[in-house]
Coordinates of C-alpha atoms in Angstrom, one line a residue:
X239 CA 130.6 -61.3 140.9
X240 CA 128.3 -58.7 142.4
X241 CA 128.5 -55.0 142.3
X242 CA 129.1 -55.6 146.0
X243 CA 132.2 -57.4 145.2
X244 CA 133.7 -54.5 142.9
X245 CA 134.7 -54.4 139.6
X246 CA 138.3 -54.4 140.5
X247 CA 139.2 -57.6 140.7
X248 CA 137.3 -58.2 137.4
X249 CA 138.9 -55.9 135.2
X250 CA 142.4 -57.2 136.8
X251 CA 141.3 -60.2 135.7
X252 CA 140.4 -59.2 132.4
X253 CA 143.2 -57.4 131.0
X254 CA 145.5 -61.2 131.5
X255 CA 145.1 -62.5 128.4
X256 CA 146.8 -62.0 125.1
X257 CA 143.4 -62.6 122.5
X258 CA 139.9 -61.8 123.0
X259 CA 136.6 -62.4 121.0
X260 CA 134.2 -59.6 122.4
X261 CA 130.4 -59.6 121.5
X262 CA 127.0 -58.2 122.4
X263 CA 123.5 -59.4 121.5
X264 CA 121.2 -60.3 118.9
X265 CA 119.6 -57.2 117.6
X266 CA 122.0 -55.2 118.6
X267 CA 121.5 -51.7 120.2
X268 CA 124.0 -49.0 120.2
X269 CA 124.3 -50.2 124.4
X270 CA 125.5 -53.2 122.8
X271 CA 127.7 -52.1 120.0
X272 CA 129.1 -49.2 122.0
X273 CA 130.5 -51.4 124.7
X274 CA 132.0 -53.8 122.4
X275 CA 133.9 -51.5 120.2
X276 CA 135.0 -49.3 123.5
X277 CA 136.6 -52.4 124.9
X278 CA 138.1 -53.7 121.6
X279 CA 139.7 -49.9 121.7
X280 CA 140.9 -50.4 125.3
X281 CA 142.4 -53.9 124.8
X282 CA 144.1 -52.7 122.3
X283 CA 145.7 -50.4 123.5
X284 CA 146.6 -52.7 125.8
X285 CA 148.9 -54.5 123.0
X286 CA 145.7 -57.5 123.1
X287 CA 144.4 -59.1 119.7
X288 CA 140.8 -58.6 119.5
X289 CA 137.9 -60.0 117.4
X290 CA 134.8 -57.3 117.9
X291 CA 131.7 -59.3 117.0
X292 CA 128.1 -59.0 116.6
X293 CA 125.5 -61.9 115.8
X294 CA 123.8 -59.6 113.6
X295 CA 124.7 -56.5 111.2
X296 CA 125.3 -53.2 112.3
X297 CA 122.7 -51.1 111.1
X298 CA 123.4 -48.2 108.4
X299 CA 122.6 -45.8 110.6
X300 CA 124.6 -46.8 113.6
X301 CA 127.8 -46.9 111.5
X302 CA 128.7 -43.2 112.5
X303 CA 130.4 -45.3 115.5
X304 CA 134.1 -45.2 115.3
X305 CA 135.0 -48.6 114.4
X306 CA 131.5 -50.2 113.2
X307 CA 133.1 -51.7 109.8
X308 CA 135.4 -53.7 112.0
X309 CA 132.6 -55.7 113.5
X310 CA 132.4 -59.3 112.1
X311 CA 129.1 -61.4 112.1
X312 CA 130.2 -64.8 112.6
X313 CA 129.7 -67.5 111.1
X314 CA 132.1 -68.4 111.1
X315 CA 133.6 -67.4 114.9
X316 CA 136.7 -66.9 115.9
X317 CA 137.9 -69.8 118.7
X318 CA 141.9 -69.2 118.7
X319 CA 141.3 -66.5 121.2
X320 CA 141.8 -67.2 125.2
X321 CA 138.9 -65.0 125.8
X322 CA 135.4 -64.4 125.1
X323 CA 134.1 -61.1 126.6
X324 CA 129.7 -61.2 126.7
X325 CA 128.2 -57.9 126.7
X326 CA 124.9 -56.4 127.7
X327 CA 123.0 -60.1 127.9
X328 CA 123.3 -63.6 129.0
X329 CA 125.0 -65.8 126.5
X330 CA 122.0 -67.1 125.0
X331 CA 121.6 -64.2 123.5
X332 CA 124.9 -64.2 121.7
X333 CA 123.8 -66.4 118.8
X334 CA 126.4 -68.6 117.1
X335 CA 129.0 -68.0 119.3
X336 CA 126.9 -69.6 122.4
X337 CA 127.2 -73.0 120.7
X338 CA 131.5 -72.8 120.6
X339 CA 131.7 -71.0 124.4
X340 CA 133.4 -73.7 125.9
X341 CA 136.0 -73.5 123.6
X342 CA 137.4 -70.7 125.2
X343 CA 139.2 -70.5 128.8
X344 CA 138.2 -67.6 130.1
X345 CA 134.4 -66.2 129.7
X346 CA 133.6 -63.0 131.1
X347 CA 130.0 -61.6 131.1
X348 CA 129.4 -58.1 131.9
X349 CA 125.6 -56.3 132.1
X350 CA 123.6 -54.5 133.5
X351 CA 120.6 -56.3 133.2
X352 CA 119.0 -57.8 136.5
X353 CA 117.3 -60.7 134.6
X354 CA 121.4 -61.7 133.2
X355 CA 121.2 -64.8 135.7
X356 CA 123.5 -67.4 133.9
X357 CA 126.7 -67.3 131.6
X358 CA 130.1 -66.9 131.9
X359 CA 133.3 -68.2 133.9
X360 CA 133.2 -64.3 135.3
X361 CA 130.4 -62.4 135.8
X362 CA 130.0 -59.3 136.8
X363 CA 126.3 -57.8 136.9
X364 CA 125.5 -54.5 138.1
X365 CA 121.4 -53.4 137.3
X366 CA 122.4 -49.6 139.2
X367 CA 124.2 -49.0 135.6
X368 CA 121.9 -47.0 133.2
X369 CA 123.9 -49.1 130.7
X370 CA 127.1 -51.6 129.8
X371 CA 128.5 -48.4 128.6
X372 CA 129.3 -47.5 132.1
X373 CA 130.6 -50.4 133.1
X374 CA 133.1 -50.5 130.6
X375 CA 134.0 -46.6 131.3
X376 CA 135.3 -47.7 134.3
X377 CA 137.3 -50.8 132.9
X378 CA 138.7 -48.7 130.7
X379 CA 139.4 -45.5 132.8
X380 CA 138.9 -46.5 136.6
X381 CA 140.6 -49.4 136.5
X382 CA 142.7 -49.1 133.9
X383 CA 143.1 -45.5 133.7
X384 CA 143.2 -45.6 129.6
X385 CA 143.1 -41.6 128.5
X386 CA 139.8 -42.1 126.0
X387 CA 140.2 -40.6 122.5
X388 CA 137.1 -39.1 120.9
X389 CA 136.2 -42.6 119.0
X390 CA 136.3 -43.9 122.5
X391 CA 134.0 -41.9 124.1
X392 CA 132.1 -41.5 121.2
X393 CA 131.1 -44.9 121.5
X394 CA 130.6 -44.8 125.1
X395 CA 128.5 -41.4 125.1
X396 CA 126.1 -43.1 122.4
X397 CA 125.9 -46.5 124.7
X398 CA 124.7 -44.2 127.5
X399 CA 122.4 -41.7 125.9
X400 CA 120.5 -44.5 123.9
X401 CA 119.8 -46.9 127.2
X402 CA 118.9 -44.1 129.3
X403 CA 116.4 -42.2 127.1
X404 CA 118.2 -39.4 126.4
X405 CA 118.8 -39.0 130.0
X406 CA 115.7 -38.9 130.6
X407 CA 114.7 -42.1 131.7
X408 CA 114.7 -43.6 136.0
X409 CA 118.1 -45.3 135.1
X410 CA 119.8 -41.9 135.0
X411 CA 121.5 -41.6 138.3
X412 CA 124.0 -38.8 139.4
X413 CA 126.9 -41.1 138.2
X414 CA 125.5 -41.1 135.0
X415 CA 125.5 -38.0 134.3
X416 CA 129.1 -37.4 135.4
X417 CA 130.0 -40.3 133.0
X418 CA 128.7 -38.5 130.2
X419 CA 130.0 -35.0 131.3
X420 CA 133.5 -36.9 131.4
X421 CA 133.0 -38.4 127.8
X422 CA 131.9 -35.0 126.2
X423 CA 135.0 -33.6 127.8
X424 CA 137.3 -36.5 126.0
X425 CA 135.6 -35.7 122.6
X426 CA 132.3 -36.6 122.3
X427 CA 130.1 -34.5 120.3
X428 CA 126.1 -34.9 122.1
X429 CA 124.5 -32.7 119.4
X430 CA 125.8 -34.9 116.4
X431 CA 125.3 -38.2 118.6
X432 CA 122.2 -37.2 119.4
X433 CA 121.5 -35.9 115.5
X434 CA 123.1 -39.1 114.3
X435 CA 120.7 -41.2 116.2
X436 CA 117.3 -39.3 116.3
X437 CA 117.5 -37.2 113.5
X438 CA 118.0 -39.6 110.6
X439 CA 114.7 -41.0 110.0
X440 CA 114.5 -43.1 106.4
X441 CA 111.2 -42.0 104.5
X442 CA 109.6 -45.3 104.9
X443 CA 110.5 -45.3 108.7
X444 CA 108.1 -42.9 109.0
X445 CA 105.4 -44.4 106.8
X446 CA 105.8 -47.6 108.8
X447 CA 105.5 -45.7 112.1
X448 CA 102.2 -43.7 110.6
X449 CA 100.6 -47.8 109.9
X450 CA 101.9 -49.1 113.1
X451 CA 99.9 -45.9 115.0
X452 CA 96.9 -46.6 113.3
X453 CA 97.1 -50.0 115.8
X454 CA 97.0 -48.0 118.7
X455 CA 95.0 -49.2 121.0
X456 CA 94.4 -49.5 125.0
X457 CA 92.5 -51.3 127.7
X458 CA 89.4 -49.7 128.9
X459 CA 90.8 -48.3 131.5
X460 CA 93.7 -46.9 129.8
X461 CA 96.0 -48.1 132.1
X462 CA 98.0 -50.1 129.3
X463 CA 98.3 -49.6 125.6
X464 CA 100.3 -51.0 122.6
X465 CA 100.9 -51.2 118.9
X466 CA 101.4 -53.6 116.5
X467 CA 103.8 -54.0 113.2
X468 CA 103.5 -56.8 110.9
X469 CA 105.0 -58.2 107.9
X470 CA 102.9 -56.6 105.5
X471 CA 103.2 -53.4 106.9
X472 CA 107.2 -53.7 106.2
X473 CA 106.5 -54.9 102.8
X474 CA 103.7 -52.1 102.0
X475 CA 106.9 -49.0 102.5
X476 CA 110.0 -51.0 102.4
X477 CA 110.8 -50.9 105.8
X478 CA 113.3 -53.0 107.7
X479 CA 112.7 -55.2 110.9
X480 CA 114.5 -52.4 112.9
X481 CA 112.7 -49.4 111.5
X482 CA 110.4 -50.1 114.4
X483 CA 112.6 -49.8 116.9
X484 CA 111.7 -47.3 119.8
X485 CA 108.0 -47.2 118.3
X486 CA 106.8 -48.3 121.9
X487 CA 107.8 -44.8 123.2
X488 CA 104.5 -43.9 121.7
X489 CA 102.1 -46.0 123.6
X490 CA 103.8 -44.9 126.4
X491 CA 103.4 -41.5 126.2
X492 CA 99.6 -41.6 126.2
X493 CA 98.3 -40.1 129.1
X494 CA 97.5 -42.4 132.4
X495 CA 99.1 -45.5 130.9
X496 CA 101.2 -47.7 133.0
X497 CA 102.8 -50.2 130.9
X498 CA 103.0 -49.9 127.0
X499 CA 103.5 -53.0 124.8
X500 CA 104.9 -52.8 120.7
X501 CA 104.3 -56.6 119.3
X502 CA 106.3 -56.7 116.0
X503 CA 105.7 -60.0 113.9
X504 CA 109.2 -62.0 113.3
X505 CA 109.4 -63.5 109.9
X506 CA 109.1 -66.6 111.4
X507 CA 105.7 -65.6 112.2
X508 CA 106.6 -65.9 116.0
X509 CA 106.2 -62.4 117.9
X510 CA 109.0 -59.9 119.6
X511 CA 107.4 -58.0 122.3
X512 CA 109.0 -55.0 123.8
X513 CA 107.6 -53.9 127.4
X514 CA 107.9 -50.5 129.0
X515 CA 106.8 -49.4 132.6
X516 CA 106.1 -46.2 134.1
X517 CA 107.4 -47.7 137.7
X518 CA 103.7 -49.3 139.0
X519 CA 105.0 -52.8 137.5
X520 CA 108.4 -54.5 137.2
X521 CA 108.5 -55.5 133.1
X522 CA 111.4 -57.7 133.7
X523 CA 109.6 -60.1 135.7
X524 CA 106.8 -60.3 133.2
X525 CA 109.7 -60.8 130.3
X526 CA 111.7 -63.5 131.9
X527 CA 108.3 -65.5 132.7
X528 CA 107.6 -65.5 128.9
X529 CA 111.1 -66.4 128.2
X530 CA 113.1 -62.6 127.6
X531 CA 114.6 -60.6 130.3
X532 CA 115.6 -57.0 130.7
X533 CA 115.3 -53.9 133.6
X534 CA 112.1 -53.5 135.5
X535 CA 110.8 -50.7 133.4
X536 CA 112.4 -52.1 130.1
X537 CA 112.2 -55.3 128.8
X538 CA 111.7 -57.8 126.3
X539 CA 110.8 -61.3 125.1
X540 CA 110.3 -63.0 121.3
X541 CA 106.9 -65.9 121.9
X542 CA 107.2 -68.1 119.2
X543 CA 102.9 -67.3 118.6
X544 CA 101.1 -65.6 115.7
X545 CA 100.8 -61.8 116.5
X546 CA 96.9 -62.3 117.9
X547 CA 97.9 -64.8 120.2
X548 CA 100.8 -63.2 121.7
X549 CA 99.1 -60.2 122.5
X550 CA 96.1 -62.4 124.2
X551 CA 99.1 -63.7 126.6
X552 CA 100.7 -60.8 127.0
X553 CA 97.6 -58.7 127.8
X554 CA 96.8 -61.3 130.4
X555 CA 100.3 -61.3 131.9
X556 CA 100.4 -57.9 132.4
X557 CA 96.9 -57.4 133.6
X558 CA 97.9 -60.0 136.5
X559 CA 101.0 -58.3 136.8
X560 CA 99.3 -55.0 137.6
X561 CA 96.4 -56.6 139.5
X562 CA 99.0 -58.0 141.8
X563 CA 101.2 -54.7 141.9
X564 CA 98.1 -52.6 143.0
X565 CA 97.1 -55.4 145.8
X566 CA 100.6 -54.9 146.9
X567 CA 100.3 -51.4 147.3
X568 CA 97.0 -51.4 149.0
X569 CA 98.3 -53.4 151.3
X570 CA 101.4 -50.7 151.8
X571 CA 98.9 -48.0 152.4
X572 CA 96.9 -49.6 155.0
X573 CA 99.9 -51.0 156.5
X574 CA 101.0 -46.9 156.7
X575 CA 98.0 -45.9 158.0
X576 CA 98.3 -48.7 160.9
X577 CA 101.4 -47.1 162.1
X578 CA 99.8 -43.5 161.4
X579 CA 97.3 -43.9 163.5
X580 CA 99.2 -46.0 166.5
X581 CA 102.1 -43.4 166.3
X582 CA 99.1 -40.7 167.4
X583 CA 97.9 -42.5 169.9
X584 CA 100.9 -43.6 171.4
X585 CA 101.7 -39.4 171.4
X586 CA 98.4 -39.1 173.0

């Protein structure tokens, strides 16, 4: 279903079932975990049984959610539930539990992400939601009209500040910020969240971000720019995979740049590649031709290429990308000035 369609009939639909297996992506981000552990809460209260998942570990960090030690990572995964509940990605995305879907009746996908095109017996997609957070704040207290605790909305606040920057970000919309103003009201605490989440830097964190900005580089033009994290640079300070994780906020911030990249080498030796946009060019179109997916000024895909060669294809892609944005917009203008001019005349 489409926003157009509401989310009325969906949560209705939702709440029928006696068991649920709930889960969010690989990687997870706080979106991700947030939503799943605020529903878990919610179906619960409901009298449901409930299996919170994740297909990988919570990070150590992220545990100040309410309810992170409850979250399993399969294998193996629970399939004696009549529902699986997919959260904040397709289902491809889910791991393990992708292979065993159709053992469940009932598979509900909820998102926000415009590139979420496939998945689930029903779906309900809504890319005006800064995050999945606020999707399931209205399951939960819309449609449902559940009284949120503080763990609740503790886990909902976090899902909302993370995805939209800190509020800063296009995705925050009026609605948003009524959401939140709701869930600080039921108990959540923004300082600590935001304390809890920004404010806990590990030593070598910071030692990996110092290496990885010594990559910085950008296109002559300076109208895109990126960094880089590889495997030796983990192993030189100890880092984790995930210490790099909002490291492409710094490319972005350089002056006149349009789109900034982070490639981060996988063990693997493929590539992850995280994409942000300043609004001249829709990332998500870019991700999902290269295999990811995400929002237009957000997004993400993992090439299965050796960091060099992933950032020659990448580069390339978003170079067209932006070639084909400004053409685009060129042709807007002139088209603006047409009608400028013939309005005058026609006044004349």
């Amino acid at each position: 279903m489409s926003p157009a369609d509401g989310l009325a009939p969906v949560a209705a639909a939702l709440r029928g079932h006696a068991s649920y297996v709930i889960i969010g992506h690989v990687d997870p981000d706080l979106d991700s975990l947030g939503s799943v552990l605020a529903l878990a809460w919610g179906l619960e209260r409901l009298g449901k049984r409930v299996h919170a998942l994740s297909p990988d570990p919570v990070r150590p960090e992220w545990r100040f959610l309410p309810g992170a030690d409850r979250i399993q990572v399969p294998p193996p995964v629970p399939t004696d539930a009549e529902a699986l509940v997919v959260l904040d990605c397709d289902l491809g995305r889910t791991g393990p539990v992708a292979a065993v879907a159709e053992r469940f009746a009932h598979v509900y996908n909820l998102d926000h992400h415009v590139t979420n095109v496939a998945g689930g017996t029903v779906r309900y997609i809504d890319p005006q939601a800064a995050a999945t957070g606020e999707i399931i704040y209205a399951v939960l207290v819309e449609h449902w009209g559940l009284p949120l605790d503080q763990a609740a909305a503790t886990c909902l606040y976090a899902a909302v500040m993370t995805d939209t920057g800190s509020f800063r970000y296009s995705n925050t919309r009026a609605a948003t910020l009524r959401i939140a103003g709701a869930l600080v009201e039921a108990g959540a605490r923004p300082d600590e969240i935001a304390s809890l989440v920004y404010e806990q830097a590990s030593w070598s964190s910071l030692q990996l971000l110092a290496r990885a900005l010594a990559t910085l580089e950008r296109t002559p033009e300076g109208r895109i720019a990126w960094i880089t994290v590889t495997r030796d640079m983990l192993a030189a300070v100890g880092a984790r995979y995930d210490d790099a994780d909002g490291m492409v906020q710094f490319p972005r911030m350089v002056k006149g740049v349009e789109v900034a990249i982070i490639f981060r080498e996988l063990p693997d030796g493929g590539t992850r590649v995280g994409l942000r946009s300043k609004g001249a060019v829709d990332v998500s179109r870019i991700a999902a031709a290269l295999g990811g997916g995400g929002h237009p000024r957000a997004a993400g895909c993992t090439l299965a290429l050796p960091v060099a060669a992933a950032r020659e294809r990448v580069l390339a892609a978003v170079q067209q990308a932006m070639a084909a944005a400004g053409a685009a917009l060129s042709v807007s203008r002139a088209a603006r000035a047409l009608d400028g001019f013939g309005g005058s005349g026609a006044k004349g």
